Backbone as numpy.savetxt, mean C-alpha at the origin, in Angstrom:
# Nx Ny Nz CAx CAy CAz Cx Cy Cz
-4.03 -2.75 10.89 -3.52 -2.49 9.56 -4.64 -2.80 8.56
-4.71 -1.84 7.78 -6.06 -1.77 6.62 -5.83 -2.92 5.56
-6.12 -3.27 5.11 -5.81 -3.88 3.32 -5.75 -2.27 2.04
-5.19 -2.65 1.28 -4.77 -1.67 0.36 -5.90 -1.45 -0.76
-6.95 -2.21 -0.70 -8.68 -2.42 -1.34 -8.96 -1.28 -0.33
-9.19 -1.36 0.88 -9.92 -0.50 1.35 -9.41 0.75 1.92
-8.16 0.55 1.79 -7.42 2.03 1.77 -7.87 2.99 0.33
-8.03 2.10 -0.78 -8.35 2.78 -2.28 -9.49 3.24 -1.60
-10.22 2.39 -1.54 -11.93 2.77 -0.84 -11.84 4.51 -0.08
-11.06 4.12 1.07 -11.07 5.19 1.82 -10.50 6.31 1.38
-9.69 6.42 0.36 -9.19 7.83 -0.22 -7.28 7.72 0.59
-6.94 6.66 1.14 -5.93 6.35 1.77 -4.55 6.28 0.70
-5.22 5.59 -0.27 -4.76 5.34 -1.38 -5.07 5.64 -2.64
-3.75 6.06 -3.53 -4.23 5.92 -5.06 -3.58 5.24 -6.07
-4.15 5.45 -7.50 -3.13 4.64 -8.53 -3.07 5.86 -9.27
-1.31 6.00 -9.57 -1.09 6.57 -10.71 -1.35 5.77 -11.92
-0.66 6.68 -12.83 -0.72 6.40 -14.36 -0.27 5.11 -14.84
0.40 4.79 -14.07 0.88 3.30 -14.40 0.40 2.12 -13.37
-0.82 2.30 -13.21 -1.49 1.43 -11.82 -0.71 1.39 -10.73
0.73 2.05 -10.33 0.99 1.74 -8.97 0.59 2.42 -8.43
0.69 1.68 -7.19 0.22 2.31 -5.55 0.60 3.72 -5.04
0.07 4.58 -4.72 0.94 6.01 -4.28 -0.03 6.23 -2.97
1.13 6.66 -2.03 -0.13 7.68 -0.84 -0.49 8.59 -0.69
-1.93 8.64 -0.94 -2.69 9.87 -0.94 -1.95 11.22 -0.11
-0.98 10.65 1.25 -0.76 11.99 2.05 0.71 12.52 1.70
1.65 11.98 0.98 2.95 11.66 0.46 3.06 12.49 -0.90
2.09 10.99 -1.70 2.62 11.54 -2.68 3.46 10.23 -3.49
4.19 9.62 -2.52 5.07 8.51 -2.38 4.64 7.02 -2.79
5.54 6.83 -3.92 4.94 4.85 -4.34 5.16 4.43 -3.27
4.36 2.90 -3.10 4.64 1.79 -1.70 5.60 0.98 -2.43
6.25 0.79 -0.93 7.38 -0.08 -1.34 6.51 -1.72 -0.64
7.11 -3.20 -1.10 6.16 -4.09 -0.54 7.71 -4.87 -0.31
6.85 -5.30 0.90 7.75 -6.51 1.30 7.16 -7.82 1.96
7.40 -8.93 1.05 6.84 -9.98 1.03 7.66 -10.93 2.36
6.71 -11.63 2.85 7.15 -12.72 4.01 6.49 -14.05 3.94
7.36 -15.06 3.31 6.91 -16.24 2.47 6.05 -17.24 3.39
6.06 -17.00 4.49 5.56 -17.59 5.98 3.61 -16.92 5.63
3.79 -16.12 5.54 2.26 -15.56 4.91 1.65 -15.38 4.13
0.39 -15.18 4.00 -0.48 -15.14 3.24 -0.43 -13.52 1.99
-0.28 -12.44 2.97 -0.23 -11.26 2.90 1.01 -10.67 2.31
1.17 -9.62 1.19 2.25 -8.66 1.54 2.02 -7.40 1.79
3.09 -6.81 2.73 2.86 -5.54 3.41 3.24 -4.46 2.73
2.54 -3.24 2.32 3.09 -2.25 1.50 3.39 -0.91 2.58
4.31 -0.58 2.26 4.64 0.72 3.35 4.76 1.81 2.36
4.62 2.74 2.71 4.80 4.54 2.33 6.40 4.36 3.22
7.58 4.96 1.98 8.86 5.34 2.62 8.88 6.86 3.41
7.51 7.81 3.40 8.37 8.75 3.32 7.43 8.55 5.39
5.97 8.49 5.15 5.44 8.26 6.25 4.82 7.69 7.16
5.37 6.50 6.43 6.04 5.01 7.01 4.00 3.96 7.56
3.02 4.47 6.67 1.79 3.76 6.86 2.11 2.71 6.44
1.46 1.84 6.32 0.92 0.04 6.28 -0.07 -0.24 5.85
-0.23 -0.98 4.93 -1.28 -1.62 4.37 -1.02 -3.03 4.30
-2.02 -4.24 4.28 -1.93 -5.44 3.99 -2.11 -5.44 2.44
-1.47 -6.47 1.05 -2.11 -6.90 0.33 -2.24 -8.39 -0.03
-3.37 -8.98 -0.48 -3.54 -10.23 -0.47 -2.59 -10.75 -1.71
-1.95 -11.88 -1.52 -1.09 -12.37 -3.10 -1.94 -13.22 -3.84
């Protein structure tokens, strides 16, 4: 699983108009879901279900 820095990097990812997250192959904002046990939260694409790490 990538980080969401280097997904931007890679063209994996973009920001709309309002800085959120969208996927480049979608189209689709990430949805995130945080797990208080970690360091990381995980952002997923709803429609085609990728993964990214982001750091909090």
């Amino acid at each position: 699983m990538k980080t969401t820095r280097k997904g931007l990097r890679d063209g994996e990812l973009e920001k709309d108009t309002y800085e959120r997250l969208t996927c480049s192959e979608c189209g689709k904002s990430l949805k995130k879901k945080n797990d208080p046990d970690e360091v990381f939260s995980v952002r997923t694409c709803p429609k085609c279900g990728r993964e990214w790490k982001e750091l909090r």
